[in-house]
Each structure stands twice: as structure tokens, then as C-alpha cells.
């Protein structure tokens, strides 16, 4: 009997064609749907027995109801998504039309200038032939740039400067005042963050972005003015004076300080005028510029340890968008005084791409993240709301910057070195710093730790992509970290003194990554690292003791030009309170060159091999040698330790030794990661080159054909290498897991790596049950005996999780036993069909 439901309205049987439900029945079914959108046949029969109001409905009818309900839900979500995409495309189309108009004006201007200079060149040529004009030609060689008189900084003078700043900013945001070129690696589209461009040939560094955000203009302006909340390099913004204007605008005088990104350069500060106003078309404008060479008004003298930088007219143009939201135009234009830094790091202060990543695009990301939090205010990892997790990320980043810069007004003072100046030691015993830690023991008495020490250093890396090195740091902590140092740091934030009474940590028995949150562009991840430690008591008995680290990871995209990579972490107590004391430590890797190296996303696999094999033989690998172009980056390291005052010299010595050991490890790692070094190793092959992988690929395809009766691959050739290559490039995620009590993944193709957001090395740390949600785990437990007995099973679509905690939907999944040559079960293979990130 055919069954359907018009517009979701229930009813009774109508001419044998429709099944109509009562409102009470629909309410009961809706409750069940929200609990489990895809109930099994057993569950449906159980519901009929438990719910008397559904007792007169056939199980098949309930099955059809759920199918229709899922279909309507899918259509609703798709319609909502398409409406959002349509709004974004409409807004981006408007932006592109404006950009096209700007480019046409720029072309007209260039044509005019070309004609003018051509005429000028002809006149100059004729003049040089006339001896009487010689003095005119030579006089230009001694031209002196006139000095501008000081600007009036009285209220009337400030208004004049503000109006001038507004006009110059608008000419950059929508006009031709700056020649803009597309940001490398950025392509406009409905899924992009926006249209991002960087300057070409202008004074200083400049970046511009246009995008759509789902917030109202006044809210956008409010958020962008609060720079310390989203600009990680911003230490403070002090509003020293506010002047209202006759047109309803506001002039503010600001003093802003920026952290230095590395130990090799001083911090920057700015003395600024900020002008906020509303244009005739209703658009909001917030523009800024540095105040230089002024008189008859307030001024800001030079501040010790800061280099005064200049902000040229910059700001935000915020237009209301039809259907809600705002269209953003952001311009950042600065002269960061690169003369004041060593030549090796000067590219950081001369790169518009770096400015775009750190400032311009960061503003758009923050707005889009907040817009998503407003629309989806649900709890995320560990019962935290997104705003709370974002605050934790900000605290980690700010604490790391504070330690890295070590400003004296925050209580930091420098210790003498030990005869070598490679490691800088700072000590902070100010009450404010210790009050923020709020250290205490389980018995309620305050901790005896009364000071904080920071050991920091910077090193130059050659030919190592920051994203590759960051992935190694995150996934192979045991290669560089000392477990006893981690235990010492964790002792400061434990509820009880975990290293008291002579206890010592003997090592790590494992590392578990627990994802908390990520930004919507997935540029940044916040996670908890659980280090499963082994502690020896004074009686030399072994006791497990876990160490928890709150960790912030950003810069994983290898194709992001100018983006720095960061891994910042701090030990936390297992209770993980929102106001948990944090002593951040970590690494920042900043590329110094704009050129990109085409590198494999699975370079970590070859690193592990290189570290184990060692140089041998004379067979060279050509996998990466072709991409051996020089690439430089600077890595900055900073580690913080809480300590007792009488232990200062001991802790300082320990910190120096630890940081030096880390630098030594990184030098070895960087050498292993270098393409030129990899080419000198024998036997280093891509995953497609190992005989074991080729054999496994053949077993996977043969077993699939045996159980399913069809071929897994359409045309793969005859050789094992061809089969493996076709399997590796298959669009569906194909994964193998071990036949153990707790199955772990042993192999996957490229689509599987993308779906799990991992590498082949880290893959072996992911268990099968970890990627499924509760419903998926129940289904897996139900179907697993069938897989082992029958040899295969088909699983309904659902949701699983990547290693980063991102939800992944799949249309259906197939599982089958993989048999070896002796027809014994070797592993279980899963294929996730038509998967996508939710």
C-alpha cells in the first residue's frame, strides 16, 4: 500500500492511498526522531510495544514515516544552505562589480599616464638636444623634498585630519589609490573567506579584504573597534580622548601597542586618530591613521622598548546587506619601520601577505566565527559554549606573547646568562602574575611557588615548511618533549602536588588528543592533550598519572602564504575550570619568504622513516628533490615554569638545558624534513611504493569481489602498483583497521586521510570506535558479528568524526573482511561513500 504525508500533516486512511496520523501520534514519532533519526527495525518494533498510541500502525508505515521525515529535513537544510549561498553570491557579485569598476578606472588612469609620460619623454629628449635647456635638465638632480609644516591638533584641526583620513581610506577601499593584486592562494567563491588583495609597489605594507558576515553593521563596528579581542598581536588599545563631531561622528585619540612576534625584534606602538561616522548611504565607516608632526594638541612621547610605527589611512567600510548581515571592506596599511630589525627577519615587516594573514583576514575570521556562534549557540567540547572556548584560545595566545616579549611593566626582569647568549631567561615575581595563577594544594594552603621563569630563544630554519614542522610537533610530542619537565610544569596547576615526596615520571605510555573546538575556516584548533604518564613513587612502585595540556594549534594549511604556524599549550588540572591557571609555552614558526614549496601532505611519514633508517646506499628518492627550493623561516620558542624563589638558579639551569635540547632535536628534525636531505636516503618511498601496501591493495580488491560480486575498482591495470594507485586516488574513503579487541586504523587512501584529517603516521593512533558517534557505535556493535560471519555488511548513512573533532556525514558505508593469501582474515576494510564535512 502506497503511503505518503502531505506537508507533514497527519490523518487517517484515505481511499487506501494515504496514511494519516493523529497529532498525538506525530508528536510521539517526532520525539523518537529527535532521539534517533534512523531507528533500526528492532527499535521501531520496540517503540510500537512501548507506545500504545502507535500500536495500530504497521512497522512498515513507521519506516516510511521516518524516510519522509528525513527527506523533509534534508530538503529543509538544503534549502536553507542554498538561500545562504545565494545571499553570499549576490553580495559577492556586488563586490566583484565594484572591483570591476575600480579596475576599469585604474586602466583608464594608466592609459592616461602612459600617454602623458610618453609625451613628457619626447619633450625631455628634445630638451636635452637644446644646450640652452641644460640647466633645466640638471637642476632636477638636486631636488630636495619639502618638509611639511606641523599639522594643527586642535579640535578643528583634528576634524580636518579625520575628514582627510576618511577620503584617503575610501579611495583605497573602493578606489584606485593603491594598486591591489590578488592574495596568492586566495580564490573568490561562496566558500571563501572573501576577496583578499595585497598592495603592489606602495609605501609600507597594505592589505584589503571584502566579504560578507552575518552580523548587523553596528555590531560589526563594535567588535572591530575592540582589537585586543580578535587581533592576537595587539597588547592594548587605550582611548585617551573622545571628541564628538557635528555630523554625529566620533574622533578618538588612541595609543596602541603590538607584541613582537619573535625575540629578534622589538615591539611596535602607534599614536592614532580614529574617526567613526555614517555615510549618506547608511554605511558605517571606522578609519584610522597615525598622528605625526602635530602641534597645539595632545601627543604621545616615545615609550621604552617600543618602536613607533606608522599607520597610514586604514579602516572598515560596513554596508548593510539585503536579507541581513553586512558587506565588509577592510583596509590595513602600515609602515612597520623595518630598518629597526635585523636583516634576517626584515621580510616579516616588508610583507603585505603577512599583514593580510595576521590582521586583515583575522578580522574577517573573527566576525564569521562570532556570527556562527550566534546562529548555533550550542555547547561544544567538554560542555563549553563557543565563546568560552574562544576566550581560552585568546588567553593561551596572550599569555605566550606576554612571556615572549617580557615587558618590564608586567614584572619581567632578565637574568644573567651562563656564558652563552643563545637562551634568554626572564623572571617574574610580581603579585599580579602569581595572582593570575591562583596556585594551591588540595589541603587549601597556598603553593610555595612564588615566581615564574621564562626561557626563550629563536632559531633560523632552512627549507622546512612551517605547516609540516607544526604537524610533527603536534603528532610526535615524544620526539622532542621531556616527560619529567611536563610533569614538573603540571605540578603547578594540579589540585595536589603531583611531584611531591620524591615522585618522578618515568615516561609516557601514550598521547590522546581530545578536540574541543575549531574555527569555521579550520585555521585554528583548540584541544586537550592527555599524556598518559607513568609515575614512580618513593617505594619505586609504578602508578599511572595522566597529565592534561590545553593546546592551541594554528597554521596547518601548507598553502596559506604569509601565515605563521603556532603550537601553544599549558598544563591544566583535570577539573578544567574556565578560570584555570595557565602558564603557556610553545612554538611559533614564521615564514620569511613568500615563495611556496610544493610539499606532500604526508611528509611526516617520510620523516619518521628518515629518523629510523639513517643514510645508507646510493639510491636517491626523487619524490621531494624536485621541490628543493630554498625556504627560510624563524622559529621562536618560549617555555614558562613556576618555581620557588630559592630554586631560581636550579630552575634556570634546567630551563636552559631543556630549551637547548629542544633546539637540538629540531635541528635534526629540520634536516630530516629537508627535501635535499630526503633525497640522500635509500629506500624512502611514497606510500604507493611499498610492497606491503601493494599487497594489501590487492587483497582489499580481491576480498571485495569475493563478497560483493562486483569489482571495487573500475579499471586499475594488471600490476599491483597500478591497483594501489587507483585505490589511493579513489574518491570514497577506504580504510583498514586491525582485528584486535580495540581496532585501530592501519591504512587508508588519500580520501580517508582527508576525511579523518590526519597523516599515515598518526593514523595508527586512531581507534575505530573513536570516529563514530553513539548511534554509529551501537550500529557497529550490532553489525560486527555479521561482518565476521558473513564476510560483509552494509551500513546506513550517518555521522562520524575526524581526528580534529569535525562532524563528517556519509551516505552509506560498506564493511568487509580482507583475506590474505591463505584465506585468513587479515583486517576489516570500510568504505565511506559520498562523505562530506557537515
PDB file of N, CA, C and O in Angstrom, residues 682-743:
ATOM      1  N   UNK A 682      68.235   6.025   1.122  1.00  0.00           N
ATOM      2  CA  UNK A 682      67.820   4.898   0.289  1.00  0.00           C
ATOM      3  C   UNK A 682      66.557   4.293   0.860  1.00  0.00           C
ATOM      4  O   UNK A 682      66.365   4.254   2.061  1.00  0.00           O
ATOM      5  N   UNK A 683      65.729   3.801  -0.002  1.00  0.00           N
ATOM      6  CA  UNK A 683      64.546   3.078   0.425  1.00  0.00           C
ATOM      7  C   UNK A 683      63.414   3.938   0.901  1.00  0.00           C
ATOM      8  O   UNK A 683      62.414   3.435   1.371  1.00  0.00           O
ATOM      9  N   UNK A 684      63.560   5.274   0.793  1.00  0.00           N
ATOM     10  CA  UNK A 684      62.451   6.141   1.175  1.00  0.00           C
ATOM     11  C   UNK A 684      61.505   6.265   0.010  1.00  0.00           C
ATOM     12  O   UNK A 684      61.826   6.821  -1.020  1.00  0.00           O
ATOM     13  N   UNK A 685      60.313   5.766   0.168  1.00  0.00           N
ATOM     14  CA  UNK A 685      59.352   5.779  -0.921  1.00  0.00           C
ATOM     15  C   UNK A 685      58.039   6.366  -0.449  1.00  0.00           C
ATOM     16  O   UNK A 685      57.761   6.419   0.734  1.00  0.00           O
ATOM     17  N   UNK A 686      57.244   6.786  -1.393  1.00  0.00           N
ATOM     18  CA  UNK A 686      55.916   7.269  -1.058  1.00  0.00           C
ATOM     19  C   UNK A 686      55.076   6.079  -0.606  1.00  0.00           C
ATOM     20  O   UNK A 686      55.448   4.926  -0.819  1.00  0.00           O
ATOM     21  N   UNK A 687      53.917   6.311  -0.006  1.00  0.00           N
ATOM     22  CA  UNK A 687      53.062   5.190   0.391  1.00  0.00           C
ATOM     23  C   UNK A 687      52.708   4.284  -0.772  1.00  0.00           C
ATOM     24  O   UNK A 687      52.382   3.121  -0.564  1.00  0.00           O
ATOM     25  N   UNK A 688      52.766   4.806  -2.008  1.00  0.00           N
ATOM     26  CA  UNK A 688      52.409   3.992  -3.162  1.00  0.00           C
ATOM     27  C   UNK A 688      53.545   3.078  -3.585  1.00  0.00           C
ATOM     28  O   UNK A 688      53.391   2.305  -4.515  1.00  0.00           O
ATOM     29  N   UNK A 689      54.697   3.174  -2.936  1.00  0.00           N
ATOM     30  CA  UNK A 689      55.840   2.418  -3.421  1.00  0.00           C
ATOM     31  C   UNK A 689      56.202   1.197  -2.604  1.00  0.00           C
ATOM     32  O   UNK A 689      57.089   0.443  -3.004  1.00  0.00           O
ATOM     33  N   UNK A 690      55.591   0.954  -1.465  1.00  0.00           N
ATOM     34  CA  UNK A 690      55.988  -0.169  -0.620  1.00  0.00           C
ATOM     35  C   UNK A 690      55.304  -1.452  -1.069  1.00  0.00           C
ATOM     36  O   UNK A 690      54.105  -1.447  -1.374  1.00  0.00           O
ATOM     37  N   UNK A 691      56.033  -2.572  -1.096  1.00  0.00           N
ATOM     38  CA  UNK A 691      55.416  -3.850  -1.488  1.00  0.00           C
ATOM     39  C   UNK A 691      54.273  -4.245  -0.566  1.00  0.00           C
ATOM     40  O   UNK A 691      53.292  -4.849  -1.013  1.00  0.00           O
ATOM     41  N   UNK A 692      54.393  -3.918   0.739  1.00  0.00           N
ATOM     42  CA  UNK A 692      53.334  -4.283   1.672  1.00  0.00           C
ATOM     43  C   UNK A 692      52.023  -3.594   1.307  1.00  0.00           C
ATOM     44  O   UNK A 692      50.947  -4.200   1.349  1.00  0.00           O
ATOM     45  N   UNK A 693      52.114  -2.298   0.955  1.00  0.00           N
ATOM     46  CA  UNK A 693      50.901  -1.564   0.591  1.00  0.00           C
ATOM     47  C   UNK A 693      50.309  -2.101  -0.706  1.00  0.00           C
ATOM     48  O   UNK A 693      49.081  -2.188  -0.854  1.00  0.00           O
ATOM     49  N   UNK A 694      51.161  -2.469  -1.650  1.00  0.00           N
ATOM     50  CA  UNK A 694      50.665  -3.029  -2.912  1.00  0.00           C
ATOM     51  C   UNK A 694      49.954  -4.361  -2.683  1.00  0.00           C
ATOM     52  O   UNK A 694      48.900  -4.631  -3.262  1.00  0.00           O
ATOM     53  N   UNK A 695      50.534  -5.178  -1.810  1.00  0.00           N
ATOM     54  CA  UNK A 695      49.901  -6.465  -1.494  1.00  0.00           C
ATOM     55  C   UNK A 695      48.567  -6.255  -0.798  1.00  0.00           C
ATOM     56  O   UNK A 695      47.569  -6.922  -1.107  1.00  0.00           O
ATOM     57  N   UNK A 696      48.517  -5.338   0.162  1.00  0.00           N
ATOM     58  CA  UNK A 696      47.272  -5.066   0.874  1.00  0.00           C
ATOM     59  C   UNK A 696      46.201  -4.567  -0.089  1.00  0.00           C
ATOM     60  O   UNK A 696      45.031  -4.967   0.009  1.00  0.00           O
ATOM     61  N   UNK A 697      46.572  -3.704  -1.038  1.00  0.00           N
ATOM     62  CA  UNK A 697      45.605  -3.199  -2.010  1.00  0.00           C
ATOM     63  C   UNK A 697      45.017  -4.335  -2.838  1.00  0.00           C
ATOM     64  O   UNK A 697      43.810  -4.362  -3.132  1.00  0.00           O
ATOM     65  N   UNK A 698      45.860  -5.296  -3.210  1.00  0.00           N
ATOM     66  CA  UNK A 698      45.378  -6.440  -3.993  1.00  0.00           C
ATOM     67  C   UNK A 698      44.421  -7.287  -3.168  1.00  0.00           C
ATOM     68  O   UNK A 698      43.381  -7.736  -3.653  1.00  0.00           O
ATOM     69  N   UNK A 699      44.747  -7.519  -1.884  1.00  0.00           N
ATOM     70  CA  UNK A 699      43.868  -8.294  -1.002  1.00  0.00           C
ATOM     71  C   UNK A 699      42.522  -7.573  -0.832  1.00  0.00           C
ATOM     72  O   UNK A 699      41.465  -8.210  -0.807  1.00  0.00           O
ATOM     73  N   UNK A 700      42.542  -6.253  -0.663  1.00  0.00           N
ATOM     74  CA  UNK A 700      41.306  -5.482  -0.476  1.00  0.00           C
ATOM     75  C   UNK A 700      40.380  -5.668  -1.669  1.00  0.00           C
ATOM     76  O   UNK A 700      39.178  -5.942  -1.522  1.00  0.00           O
ATOM     77  N   UNK A 701      40.923  -5.544  -2.877  1.00  0.00           N
ATOM     78  CA  UNK A 701      40.098  -5.656  -4.089  1.00  0.00           C
ATOM     79  C   UNK A 701      39.602  -7.082  -4.309  1.00  0.00           C
ATOM     80  O   UNK A 701      38.439  -7.298  -4.685  1.00  0.00           O
ATOM     81  N   UNK A 702      40.454  -8.070  -4.055  1.00  0.00           N
ATOM     82  CA  UNK A 702      40.042  -9.465  -4.232  1.00  0.00           C
ATOM     83  C   UNK A 702      38.939  -9.837  -3.250  1.00  0.00           C
ATOM     84  O   UNK A 702      37.961 -10.509  -3.617  1.00  0.00           O
ATOM     85  N   UNK A 703      39.063  -9.408  -2.006  1.00  0.00           N
ATOM     86  CA  UNK A 703      38.053  -9.735  -0.995  1.00  0.00           C
ATOM     87  C   UNK A 703      36.734  -9.040  -1.294  1.00  0.00           C
ATOM     88  O   UNK A 703      35.655  -9.607  -1.090  1.00  0.00           O
ATOM     89  N   UNK A 704      36.798  -7.810  -1.773  1.00  0.00           N
ATOM     90  CA  UNK A 704      35.568  -7.088  -2.128  1.00  0.00           C
ATOM     91  C   UNK A 704      34.832  -7.819  -3.257  1.00  0.00           C
ATOM     92  O   UNK A 704      33.604  -7.981  -3.213  1.00  0.00           O
ATOM     93  N   UNK A 705      35.573  -8.272  -4.258  1.00  0.00           N
ATOM     94  CA  UNK A 705      34.963  -9.003  -5.365  1.00  0.00           C
ATOM     95  C   UNK A 705      34.384 -10.321  -4.885  1.00  0.00           C
ATOM     96  O   UNK A 705      33.319 -10.758  -5.321  1.00  0.00           O
ATOM     97  N   UNK A 706      35.045 -10.984  -3.926  1.00  0.00           N
ATOM     98  CA  UNK A 706      34.591 -12.265  -3.405  1.00  0.00           C
ATOM     99  C   UNK A 706      33.248 -12.119  -2.694  1.00  0.00           C
ATOM    100  O   UNK A 706      32.328 -12.920  -2.912  1.00  0.00           O
ATOM    101  N   UNK A 707      33.118 -11.089  -1.843  1.00  0.00           N
ATOM    102  CA  UNK A 707      31.918 -10.954  -1.010  1.00  0.00           C
ATOM    103  C   UNK A 707      30.798 -10.173  -1.705  1.00  0.00           C
ATOM    104  O   UNK A 707      29.622 -10.475  -1.512  1.00  0.00           O
ATOM    105  N   UNK A 708      31.139  -9.187  -2.494  1.00  0.00           N
ATOM    106  CA  UNK A 708      30.129  -8.319  -3.085  1.00  0.00           C
ATOM    107  C   UNK A 708      29.753  -8.728  -4.503  1.00  0.00           C
ATOM    108  O   UNK A 708      28.708  -8.308  -5.022  1.00  0.00           O
ATOM    109  N   UNK A 709      30.590  -9.524  -5.161  1.00  0.00           N
ATOM    110  CA  UNK A 709      30.286  -9.987  -6.505  1.00  0.00           C
ATOM    111  C   UNK A 709      30.547  -8.970  -7.598  1.00  0.00           C
ATOM    112  O   UNK A 709      30.202  -9.203  -8.757  1.00  0.00           O
ATOM    113  N   UNK A 710      31.111  -7.821  -7.259  1.00  0.00           N
ATOM    114  CA  UNK A 710      31.437  -6.795  -8.247  1.00  0.00           C
ATOM    115  C   UNK A 710      32.856  -6.301  -7.977  1.00  0.00           C
ATOM    116  O   UNK A 710      33.424  -6.548  -6.906  1.00  0.00           O
ATOM    117  N   UNK A 711      33.405  -5.578  -8.957  1.00  0.00           N
ATOM    118  CA  UNK A 711      34.745  -5.044  -8.813  1.00  0.00           C
ATOM    119  C   UNK A 711      34.711  -3.753  -7.995  1.00  0.00           C
ATOM    120  O   UNK A 711      33.794  -2.929  -8.140  1.00  0.00           O
ATOM    121  N   UNK A 712      35.699  -3.573  -7.150  1.00  0.00           N
ATOM    122  CA  UNK A 712      35.808  -2.341  -6.382  1.00  0.00           C
ATOM    123  C   UNK A 712      36.315  -1.198  -7.253  1.00  0.00           C
ATOM    124  O   UNK A 712      35.830  -0.061  -7.162  1.00  0.00           O
ATOM    125  N   UNK A 713      37.284  -1.512  -8.103  1.00  0.00           N
ATOM    126  CA  UNK A 713      37.885  -0.504  -8.970  1.00  0.00           C
ATOM    127  C   UNK A 713      37.469  -0.762 -10.410  1.00  0.00           C
ATOM    128  O   UNK A 713      37.406  -1.917 -10.852  1.00  0.00           O
ATOM    129  N   UNK A 714      37.194   0.293 -11.131  1.00  0.00           N
ATOM    130  CA  UNK A 714      36.710   0.135 -12.500  1.00  0.00           C
ATOM    131  C   UNK A 714      37.801  -0.365 -13.425  1.00  0.00           C
ATOM    132  O   UNK A 714      37.659  -1.370 -14.098  1.00  0.00           O
ATOM    133  N   UNK A 715      38.903   0.338 -13.508  1.00  0.00           N
ATOM    134  CA  UNK A 715      40.000  -0.084 -14.379  1.00  0.00           C
ATOM    135  C   UNK A 715      41.303   0.276 -13.702  1.00  0.00           C
ATOM    136  O   UNK A 715      41.642   1.437 -13.539  1.00  0.00           O
ATOM    137  N   UNK A 716      42.009  -0.723 -13.261  1.00  0.00           N
ATOM    138  CA  UNK A 716      43.221  -0.478 -12.484  1.00  0.00           C
ATOM    139  C   UNK A 716      44.455  -1.102 -13.107  1.00  0.00           C
ATOM    140  O   UNK A 716      45.521  -1.068 -12.519  1.00  0.00           O
ATOM    141  N   UNK A 717      44.343  -1.684 -14.282  1.00  0.00           N
ATOM    142  CA  UNK A 717      45.515  -2.322 -14.870  1.00  0.00           C
ATOM    143  C   UNK A 717      45.795  -3.662 -14.242  1.00  0.00           C
ATOM    144  O   UNK A 717      45.037  -4.180 -13.429  1.00  0.00           O
ATOM    145  N   UNK A 718      46.920  -4.239 -14.608  1.00  0.00           N
ATOM    146  CA  UNK A 718      47.243  -5.585 -14.146  1.00  0.00           C
ATOM    147  C   UNK A 718      48.163  -5.584 -12.944  1.00  0.00           C
ATOM    148  O   UNK A 718      48.073  -6.427 -12.074  1.00  0.00           O
ATOM    149  N   UNK A 719      49.115  -4.648 -12.885  1.00  0.00           N
ATOM    150  CA  UNK A 719      50.126  -4.686 -11.830  1.00  0.00           C
ATOM    151  C   UNK A 719      49.607  -4.242 -10.489  1.00  0.00           C
ATOM    152  O   UNK A 719      48.630  -3.497 -10.382  1.00  0.00           O
ATOM    153  N   UNK A 720      50.292  -4.714  -9.413  1.00  0.00           N
ATOM    154  CA  UNK A 720      49.896  -4.341  -8.052  1.00  0.00           C
ATOM    155  C   UNK A 720      50.068  -2.847  -7.822  1.00  0.00           C
ATOM    156  O   UNK A 720      49.285  -2.210  -7.113  1.00  0.00           O
ATOM    157  N   UNK A 721      51.110  -2.266  -8.428  1.00  0.00           N
ATOM    158  CA  UNK A 721      51.345  -0.839  -8.252  1.00  0.00           C
ATOM    159  C   UNK A 721      50.208  -0.020  -8.855  1.00  0.00           C
ATOM    160  O   UNK A 721      49.772   0.983  -8.286  1.00  0.00           O
ATOM    161  N   UNK A 722      49.693  -0.468 -10.010  1.00  0.00           N
ATOM    162  CA  UNK A 722      48.569   0.221 -10.632  1.00  0.00           C
ATOM    163  C   UNK A 722      47.306   0.101  -9.781  1.00  0.00           C
ATOM    164  O   UNK A 722      46.535   1.047  -9.659  1.00  0.00           O
ATOM    165  N   UNK A 723      47.087  -1.080  -9.179  1.00  0.00           N
ATOM    166  CA  UNK A 723      45.918  -1.274  -8.301  1.00  0.00           C
ATOM    167  C   UNK A 723      45.997  -0.338  -7.107  1.00  0.00           C
ATOM    168  O   UNK A 723      45.017   0.316  -6.734  1.00  0.00           O
ATOM    169  N   UNK A 724      47.185  -0.247  -6.502  1.00  0.00           N
ATOM    170  CA  UNK A 724      47.351   0.602  -5.329  1.00  0.00           C
ATOM    171  C   UNK A 724      47.137   2.067  -5.685  1.00  0.00           C
ATOM    172  O   UNK A 724      46.496   2.814  -4.945  1.00  0.00           O
ATOM    173  N   UNK A 725      47.664   2.491  -6.820  1.00  0.00           N
ATOM    174  CA  UNK A 725      47.498   3.897  -7.221  1.00  0.00           C
ATOM    175  C   UNK A 725      46.024   4.237  -7.446  1.00  0.00           C
ATOM    176  O   UNK A 725      45.550   5.294  -7.029  1.00  0.00           O
ATOM    177  N   UNK A 726      45.294   3.326  -8.102  1.00  0.00           N
ATOM    178  CA  UNK A 726      43.868   3.576  -8.330  1.00  0.00           C
ATOM    179  C   UNK A 726      43.104   3.591  -7.013  1.00  0.00           C
ATOM    180  O   UNK A 726      42.202   4.409  -6.804  1.00  0.00           O
ATOM    181  N   UNK A 727      43.456   2.664  -6.099  1.00  0.00           N
ATOM    182  CA  UNK A 727      42.818   2.638  -4.785  1.00  0.00           C
ATOM    183  C   UNK A 727      43.137   3.918  -4.014  1.00  0.00           C
ATOM    184  O   UNK A 727      42.270   4.486  -3.337  1.00  0.00           O
ATOM    185  N   UNK A 728      44.380   4.368  -4.102  1.00  0.00           N
ATOM    186  CA  UNK A 728      44.816   5.569  -3.383  1.00  0.00           C
ATOM    187  C   UNK A 728      44.047   6.807  -3.854  1.00  0.00           C
ATOM    188  O   UNK A 728      43.691   7.668  -3.059  1.00  0.00           O
ATOM    189  N   UNK A 729      43.743   6.866  -5.146  1.00  0.00           N
ATOM    190  CA  UNK A 729      43.060   8.025  -5.716  1.00  0.00           C
ATOM    191  C   UNK A 729      41.539   7.869  -5.730  1.00  0.00           C
ATOM    192  O   UNK A 729      40.842   8.734  -6.270  1.00  0.00           O
ATOM    193  N   UNK A 730      41.010   6.784  -5.172  1.00  0.00           N
ATOM    194  CA  UNK A 730      39.559   6.562  -5.169  1.00  0.00           C
ATOM    195  C   UNK A 730      38.855   7.695  -4.429  1.00  0.00           C
ATOM    196  O   UNK A 730      39.323   8.163  -3.394  1.00  0.00           O
ATOM    197  N   UNK A 731      37.712   8.147  -4.950  1.00  0.00           N
ATOM    198  CA  UNK A 731      37.020   9.296  -4.355  1.00  0.00           C
ATOM    199  C   UNK A 731      36.383   8.977  -3.011  1.00  0.00           C
ATOM    200  O   UNK A 731      36.206   9.873  -2.175  1.00  0.00           O
ATOM    201  N   UNK A 732      36.018   7.717  -2.769  1.00  0.00           N
ATOM    202  CA  UNK A 732      35.452   7.331  -1.480  1.00  0.00           C
ATOM    203  C   UNK A 732      36.567   6.998  -0.497  1.00  0.00           C
ATOM    204  O   UNK A 732      37.642   6.541  -0.891  1.00  0.00           O
ATOM    205  N   UNK A 733      36.289   7.215   0.782  1.00  0.00           N
ATOM    206  CA  UNK A 733      37.285   6.939   1.824  1.00  0.00           C
ATOM    207  C   UNK A 733      37.330   5.439   2.108  1.00  0.00           C
ATOM    208  O   UNK A 733      36.327   4.850   2.520  1.00  0.00           O
ATOM    209  N   UNK A 734      38.468   4.812   1.874  1.00  0.00           N
ATOM    210  CA  UNK A 734      38.662   3.377   2.080  1.00  0.00           C
ATOM    211  C   UNK A 734      39.698   3.203   3.183  1.00  0.00           C
ATOM    212  O   UNK A 734      40.828   3.677   3.065  1.00  0.00           O
ATOM    213  N   UNK A 735      39.309   2.520   4.263  1.00  0.00           N
ATOM    214  CA  UNK A 735      40.160   2.404   5.447  1.00  0.00           C
ATOM    215  C   UNK A 735      40.221   0.962   5.921  1.00  0.00           C
ATOM    216  O   UNK A 735      39.228   0.244   5.844  1.00  0.00           O
ATOM    217  N   UNK A 736      41.364   0.588   6.431  1.00  0.00           N
ATOM    218  CA  UNK A 736      41.542  -0.745   7.013  1.00  0.00           C
ATOM    219  C   UNK A 736      41.838  -0.604   8.497  1.00  0.00           C
ATOM    220  O   UNK A 736      42.590   0.295   8.907  1.00  0.00           O
ATOM    221  N   UNK A 737      41.236  -1.494   9.303  1.00  0.00           N
ATOM    222  CA  UNK A 737      41.518  -1.493  10.733  1.00  0.00           C
ATOM    223  C   UNK A 737      41.881  -2.904  11.173  1.00  0.00           C
ATOM    224  O   UNK A 737      41.508  -3.892  10.547  1.00  0.00           O
ATOM    225  N   UNK A 738      42.627  -2.974  12.252  1.00  0.00           N
ATOM    226  CA  UNK A 738      43.147  -4.243  12.733  1.00  0.00           C
ATOM    227  C   UNK A 738      42.059  -5.078  13.392  1.00  0.00           C
ATOM    228  O   UNK A 738      41.022  -4.565  13.822  1.00  0.00           O
ATOM    229  N   UNK A 739      42.299  -6.383  13.483  1.00  0.00           N
ATOM    230  CA  UNK A 739      41.378  -7.305  14.149  1.00  0.00           C
ATOM    231  C   UNK A 739      41.831  -7.507  15.586  1.00  0.00           C
ATOM    232  O   UNK A 739      42.309  -8.558  15.975  1.00  0.00           O
ATOM    233  N   UNK A 740      41.676  -6.471  16.386  1.00  0.00           N
ATOM    234  CA  UNK A 740      42.058  -6.519  17.789  1.00  0.00           C
ATOM    235  C   UNK A 740      40.834  -6.234  18.644  1.00  0.00           C
ATOM    236  O   UNK A 740      39.776  -5.873  18.147  1.00  0.00           O
ATOM    237  N   UNK A 741      41.019  -6.395  19.949  1.00  0.00           N
ATOM    238  CA  UNK A 741      39.910  -6.093  20.855  1.00  0.00           C
ATOM    239  C   UNK A 741      39.508  -4.626  20.738  1.00  0.00           C
ATOM    240  O   UNK A 741      38.331  -4.279  20.832  1.00  0.00           O
ATOM    241  N   UNK A 742      40.495  -3.748  20.509  1.00  0.00           N
ATOM    242  CA  UNK A 742      40.245  -2.337  20.263  1.00  0.00           C
ATOM    243  C   UNK A 742      40.837  -2.006  18.895  1.00  0.00           C
ATOM    244  O   UNK A 742      41.999  -1.634  18.792  1.00  0.00           O
ATOM    245  N   UNK A 743      40.047  -2.161  17.824  1.00  0.00           N
ATOM    246  CA  UNK A 743      40.597  -1.995  16.473  1.00  0.00           C
ATOM    247  C   UNK A 743      41.137  -0.587  16.235  1.00  0.00           C
ATOM    248  O   UNK A 743      40.521   0.402  16.616  1.00  0.00           O
TER     249      UNK A 743
END
